[in-house]
Short mmCIF file of N, CA and C in Angstrom, two decimals:
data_model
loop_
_atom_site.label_atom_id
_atom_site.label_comp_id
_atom_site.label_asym_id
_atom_site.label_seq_id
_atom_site.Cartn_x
_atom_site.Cartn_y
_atom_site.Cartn_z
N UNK A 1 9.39 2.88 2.27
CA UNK A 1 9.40 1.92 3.33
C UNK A 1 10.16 0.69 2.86
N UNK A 2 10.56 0.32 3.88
CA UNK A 2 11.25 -0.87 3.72
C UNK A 2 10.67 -2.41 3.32
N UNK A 3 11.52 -3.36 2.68
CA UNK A 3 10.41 -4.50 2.34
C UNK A 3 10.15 -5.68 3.63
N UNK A 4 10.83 -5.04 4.85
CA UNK A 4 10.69 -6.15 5.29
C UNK A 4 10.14 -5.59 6.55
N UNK A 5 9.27 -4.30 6.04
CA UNK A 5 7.89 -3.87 7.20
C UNK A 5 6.58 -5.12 6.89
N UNK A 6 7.05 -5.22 5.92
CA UNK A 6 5.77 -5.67 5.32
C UNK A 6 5.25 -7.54 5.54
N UNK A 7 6.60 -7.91 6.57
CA UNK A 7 6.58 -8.88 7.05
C UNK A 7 5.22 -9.43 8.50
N UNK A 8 4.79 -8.31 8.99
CA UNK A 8 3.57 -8.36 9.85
C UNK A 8 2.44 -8.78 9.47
N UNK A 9 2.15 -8.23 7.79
CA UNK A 9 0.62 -9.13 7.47
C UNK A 9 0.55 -10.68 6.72
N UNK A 10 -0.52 -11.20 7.05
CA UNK A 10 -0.61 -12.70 6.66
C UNK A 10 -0.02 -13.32 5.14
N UNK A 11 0.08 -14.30 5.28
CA UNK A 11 0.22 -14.70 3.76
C UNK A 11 -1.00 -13.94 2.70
N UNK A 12 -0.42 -14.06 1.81
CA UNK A 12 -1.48 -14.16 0.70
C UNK A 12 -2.25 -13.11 1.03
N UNK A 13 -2.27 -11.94 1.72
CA UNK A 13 -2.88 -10.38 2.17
C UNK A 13 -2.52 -9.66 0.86
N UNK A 14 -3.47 -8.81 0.64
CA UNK A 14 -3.31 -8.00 -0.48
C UNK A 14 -3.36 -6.75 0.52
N UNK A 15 -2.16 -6.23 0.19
CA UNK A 15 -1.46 -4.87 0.98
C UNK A 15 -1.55 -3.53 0.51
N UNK A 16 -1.79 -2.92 -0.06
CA UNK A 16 -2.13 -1.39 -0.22
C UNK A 16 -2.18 -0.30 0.33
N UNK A 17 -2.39 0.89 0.12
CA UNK A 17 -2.25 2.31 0.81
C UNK A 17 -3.44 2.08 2.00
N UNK A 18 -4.68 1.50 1.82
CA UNK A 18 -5.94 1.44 3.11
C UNK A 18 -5.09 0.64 3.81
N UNK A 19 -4.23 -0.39 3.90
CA UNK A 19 -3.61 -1.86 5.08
C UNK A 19 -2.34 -1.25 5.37
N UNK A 20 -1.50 -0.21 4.70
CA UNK A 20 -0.31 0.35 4.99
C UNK A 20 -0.56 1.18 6.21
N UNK A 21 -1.83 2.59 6.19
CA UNK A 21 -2.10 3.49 6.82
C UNK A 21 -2.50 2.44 8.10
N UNK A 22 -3.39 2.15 7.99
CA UNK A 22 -4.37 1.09 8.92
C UNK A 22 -3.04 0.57 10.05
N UNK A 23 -1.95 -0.11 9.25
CA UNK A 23 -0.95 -0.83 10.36
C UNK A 23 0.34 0.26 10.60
N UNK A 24 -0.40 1.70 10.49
CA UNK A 24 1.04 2.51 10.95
C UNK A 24 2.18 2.54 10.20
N UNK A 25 2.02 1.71 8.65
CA UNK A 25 3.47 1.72 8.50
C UNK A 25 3.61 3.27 7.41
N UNK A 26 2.46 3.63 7.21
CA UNK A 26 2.92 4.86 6.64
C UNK A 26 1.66 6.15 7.34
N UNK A 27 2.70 7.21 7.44
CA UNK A 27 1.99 8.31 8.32
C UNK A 27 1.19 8.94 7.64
N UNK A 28 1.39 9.77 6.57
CA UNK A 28 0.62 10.43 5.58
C UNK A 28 -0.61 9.94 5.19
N UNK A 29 -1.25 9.89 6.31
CA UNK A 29 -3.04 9.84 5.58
C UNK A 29 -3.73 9.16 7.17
N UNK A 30 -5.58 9.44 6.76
CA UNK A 30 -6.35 9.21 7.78
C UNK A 30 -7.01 8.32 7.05
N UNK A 31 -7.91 7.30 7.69
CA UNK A 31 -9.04 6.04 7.12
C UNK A 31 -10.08 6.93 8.11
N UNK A 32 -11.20 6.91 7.41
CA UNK A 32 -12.20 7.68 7.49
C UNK A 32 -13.16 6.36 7.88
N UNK A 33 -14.23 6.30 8.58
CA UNK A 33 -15.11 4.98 8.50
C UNK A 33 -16.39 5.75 7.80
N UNK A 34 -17.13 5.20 7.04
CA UNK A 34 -18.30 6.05 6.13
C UNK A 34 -19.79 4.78 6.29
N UNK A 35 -19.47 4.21 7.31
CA UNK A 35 -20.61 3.32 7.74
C UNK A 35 -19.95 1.68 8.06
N UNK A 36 -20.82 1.14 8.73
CA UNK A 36 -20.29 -0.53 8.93
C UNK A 36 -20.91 -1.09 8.03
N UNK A 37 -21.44 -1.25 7.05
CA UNK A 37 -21.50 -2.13 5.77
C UNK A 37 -20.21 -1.15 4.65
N UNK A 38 -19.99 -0.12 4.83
CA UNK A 38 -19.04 0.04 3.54
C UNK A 38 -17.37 0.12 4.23
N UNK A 39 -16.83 0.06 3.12
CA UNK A 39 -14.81 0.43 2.62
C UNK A 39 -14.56 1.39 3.46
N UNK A 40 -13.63 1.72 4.72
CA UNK A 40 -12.79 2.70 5.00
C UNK A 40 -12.35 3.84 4.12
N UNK A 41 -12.55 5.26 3.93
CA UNK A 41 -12.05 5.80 3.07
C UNK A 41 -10.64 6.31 3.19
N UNK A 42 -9.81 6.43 2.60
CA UNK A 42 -8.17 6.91 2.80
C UNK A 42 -8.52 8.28 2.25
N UNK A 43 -7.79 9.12 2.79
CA UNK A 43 -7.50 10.57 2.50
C UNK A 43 -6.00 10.57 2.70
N UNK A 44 -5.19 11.17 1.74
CA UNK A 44 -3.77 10.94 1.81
C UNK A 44 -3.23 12.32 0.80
N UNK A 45 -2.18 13.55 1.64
CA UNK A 45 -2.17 14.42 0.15
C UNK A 45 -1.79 13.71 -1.47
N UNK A 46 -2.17 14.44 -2.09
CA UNK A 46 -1.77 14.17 -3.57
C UNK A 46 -0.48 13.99 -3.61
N UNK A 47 0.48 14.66 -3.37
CA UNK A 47 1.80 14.33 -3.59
C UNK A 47 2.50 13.05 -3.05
N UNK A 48 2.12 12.69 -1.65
CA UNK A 48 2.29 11.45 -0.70
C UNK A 48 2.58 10.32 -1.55
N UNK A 49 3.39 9.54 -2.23
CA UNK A 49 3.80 8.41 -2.64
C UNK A 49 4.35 7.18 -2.07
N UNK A 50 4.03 6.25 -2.19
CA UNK A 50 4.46 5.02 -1.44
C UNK A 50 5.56 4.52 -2.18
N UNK A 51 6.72 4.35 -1.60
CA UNK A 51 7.64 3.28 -2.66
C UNK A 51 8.58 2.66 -1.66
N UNK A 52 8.63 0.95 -2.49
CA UNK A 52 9.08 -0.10 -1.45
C UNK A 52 10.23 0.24 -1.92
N UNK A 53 10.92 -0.15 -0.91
CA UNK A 53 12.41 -0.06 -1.11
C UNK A 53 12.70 -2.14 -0.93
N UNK A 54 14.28 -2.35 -1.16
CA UNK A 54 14.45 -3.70 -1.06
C UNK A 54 15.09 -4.01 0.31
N UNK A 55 15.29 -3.09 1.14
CA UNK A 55 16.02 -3.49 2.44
C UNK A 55 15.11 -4.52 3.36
N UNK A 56 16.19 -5.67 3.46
CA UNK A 56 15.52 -6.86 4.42
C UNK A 56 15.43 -7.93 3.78
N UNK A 57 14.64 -9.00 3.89
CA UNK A 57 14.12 -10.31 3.42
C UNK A 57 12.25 -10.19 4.03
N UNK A 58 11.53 -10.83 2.82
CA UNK A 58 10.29 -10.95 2.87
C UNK A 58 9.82 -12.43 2.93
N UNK A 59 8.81 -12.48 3.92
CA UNK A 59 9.26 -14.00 4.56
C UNK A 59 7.41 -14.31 3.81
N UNK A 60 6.73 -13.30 3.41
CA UNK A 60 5.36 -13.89 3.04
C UNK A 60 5.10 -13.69 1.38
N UNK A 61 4.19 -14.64 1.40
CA UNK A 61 3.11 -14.15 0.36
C UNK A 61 2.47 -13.54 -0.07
N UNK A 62 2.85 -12.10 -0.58
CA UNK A 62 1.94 -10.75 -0.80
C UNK A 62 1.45 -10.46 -1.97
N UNK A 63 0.30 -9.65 -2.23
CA UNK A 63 0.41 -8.89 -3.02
C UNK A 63 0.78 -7.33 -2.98
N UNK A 64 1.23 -6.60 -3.28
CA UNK A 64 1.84 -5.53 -2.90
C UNK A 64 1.55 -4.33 -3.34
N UNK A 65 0.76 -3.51 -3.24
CA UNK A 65 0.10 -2.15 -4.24
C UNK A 65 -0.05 -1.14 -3.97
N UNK A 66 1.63 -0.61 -4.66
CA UNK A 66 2.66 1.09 -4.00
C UNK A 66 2.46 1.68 -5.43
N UNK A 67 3.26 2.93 -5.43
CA UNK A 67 3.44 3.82 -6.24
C UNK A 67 4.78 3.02 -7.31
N UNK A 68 5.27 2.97 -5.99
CA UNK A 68 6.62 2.76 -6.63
C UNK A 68 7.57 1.59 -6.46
N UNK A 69 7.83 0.94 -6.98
CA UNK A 69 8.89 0.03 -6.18
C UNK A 69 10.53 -0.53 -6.57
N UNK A 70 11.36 -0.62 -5.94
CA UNK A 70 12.93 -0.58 -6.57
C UNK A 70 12.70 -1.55 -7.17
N UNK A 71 14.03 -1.90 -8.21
CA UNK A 71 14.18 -3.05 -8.81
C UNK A 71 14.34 -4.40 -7.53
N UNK A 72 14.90 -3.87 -6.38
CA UNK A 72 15.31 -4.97 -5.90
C UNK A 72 14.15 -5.74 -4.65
N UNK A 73 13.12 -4.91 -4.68
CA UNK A 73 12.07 -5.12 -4.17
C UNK A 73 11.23 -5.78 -4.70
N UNK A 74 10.44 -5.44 -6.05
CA UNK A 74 10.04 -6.18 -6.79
C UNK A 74 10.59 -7.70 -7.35
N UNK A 75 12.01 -7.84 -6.95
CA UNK A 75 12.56 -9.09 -7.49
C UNK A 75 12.25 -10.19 -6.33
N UNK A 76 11.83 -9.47 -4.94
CA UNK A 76 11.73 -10.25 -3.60
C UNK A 76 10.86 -10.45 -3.04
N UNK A 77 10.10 -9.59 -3.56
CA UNK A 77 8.57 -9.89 -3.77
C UNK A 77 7.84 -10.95 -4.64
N UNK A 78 8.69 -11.04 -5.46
CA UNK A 78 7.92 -12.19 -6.80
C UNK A 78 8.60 -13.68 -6.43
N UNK A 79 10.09 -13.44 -6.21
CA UNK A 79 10.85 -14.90 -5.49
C UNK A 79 9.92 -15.65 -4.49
N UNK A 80 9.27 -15.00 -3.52
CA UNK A 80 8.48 -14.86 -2.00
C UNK A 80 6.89 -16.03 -3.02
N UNK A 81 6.69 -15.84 -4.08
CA UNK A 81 5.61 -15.97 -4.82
C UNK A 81 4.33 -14.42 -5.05
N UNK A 82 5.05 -13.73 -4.28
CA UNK A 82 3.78 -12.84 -4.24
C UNK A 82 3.64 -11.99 -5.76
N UNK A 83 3.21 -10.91 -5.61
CA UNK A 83 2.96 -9.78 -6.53
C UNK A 83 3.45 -8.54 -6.48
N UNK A 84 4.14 -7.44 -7.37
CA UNK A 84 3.95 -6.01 -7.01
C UNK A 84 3.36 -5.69 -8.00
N UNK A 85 1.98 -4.70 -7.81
CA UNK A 85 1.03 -3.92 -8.53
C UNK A 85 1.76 -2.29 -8.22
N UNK A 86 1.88 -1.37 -9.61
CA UNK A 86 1.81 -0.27 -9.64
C UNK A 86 0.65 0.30 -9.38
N UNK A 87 0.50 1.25 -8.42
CA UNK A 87 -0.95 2.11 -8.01
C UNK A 87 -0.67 3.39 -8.86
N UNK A 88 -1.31 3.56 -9.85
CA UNK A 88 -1.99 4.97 -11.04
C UNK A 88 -2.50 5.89 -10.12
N UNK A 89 -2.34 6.68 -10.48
CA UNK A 89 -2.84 7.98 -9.46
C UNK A 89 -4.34 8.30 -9.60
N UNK A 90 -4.74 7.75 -10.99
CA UNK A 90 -5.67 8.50 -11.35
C UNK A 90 -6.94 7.30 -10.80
N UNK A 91 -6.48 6.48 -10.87
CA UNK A 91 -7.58 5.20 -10.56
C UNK A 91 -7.49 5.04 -9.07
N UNK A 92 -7.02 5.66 -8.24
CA UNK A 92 -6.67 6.16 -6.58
C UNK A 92 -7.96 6.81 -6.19
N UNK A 93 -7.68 7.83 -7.35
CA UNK A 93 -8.41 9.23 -6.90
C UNK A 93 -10.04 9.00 -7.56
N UNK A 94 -10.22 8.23 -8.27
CA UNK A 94 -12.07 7.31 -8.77
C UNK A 94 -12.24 6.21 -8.07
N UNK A 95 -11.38 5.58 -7.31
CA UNK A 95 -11.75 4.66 -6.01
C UNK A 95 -12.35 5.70 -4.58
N UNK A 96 -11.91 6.49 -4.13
CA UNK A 96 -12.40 7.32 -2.91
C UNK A 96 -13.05 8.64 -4.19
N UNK A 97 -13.52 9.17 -4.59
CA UNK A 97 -14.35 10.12 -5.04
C UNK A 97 -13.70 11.03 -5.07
N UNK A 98 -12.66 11.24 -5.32
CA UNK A 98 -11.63 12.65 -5.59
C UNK A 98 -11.81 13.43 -7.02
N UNK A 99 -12.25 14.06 -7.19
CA UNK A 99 -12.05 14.91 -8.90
C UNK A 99 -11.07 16.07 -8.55
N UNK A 100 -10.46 16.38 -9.64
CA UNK A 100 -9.85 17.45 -9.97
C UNK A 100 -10.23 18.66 -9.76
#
């Protein structure tokens, strides 16, 4: 995806695979609701990877937490003040209850 989908959520939003799915910007996966006091669960295949690309200008304050992200994304992301976090596969899959 592009970096300048990511222009819709607020400043200072911490953005991830649950706020990506949630606003449509990526298809591959369902948010599950598992009660109104708890977390939405994401179900997304294993292979499914997120990676920002740098096309556009980023007009907010993010934090940002993909698989993957270009060099030139990450450089426009941090200019912006925000963050890009690498998402581990393995710490994905012990956040929603996935084992091997």
């Amino acid at each position: 995806m592009n970096l300048q989908d990511l222009n819709g959520f607020e400043d200072d939003a911490v953005v991830g695979e649950i706020e990506l799915v949630a606003a449509r910007l990526v298809r591959n996966g369902r948010l599950y609701s598992t009660g109104p006091d708890r977390p939405p669960v994401l179900i997304r295949p294993r292979r499914a990877r997120i990676k920002i690309l740098g096309g556009g200008a980023i007009e907010r304050r993010l934090t940002v937490r993909a698989h993957a992200f270009s060099a030139s994304a990450r450089q426009k992301i941090e200019a912006a003040g925000g963050s890009a976090e690498t998402i581990v596969q393995a710490a994905v899959q012990q956040t929603v209850g996935i084992s091997e």
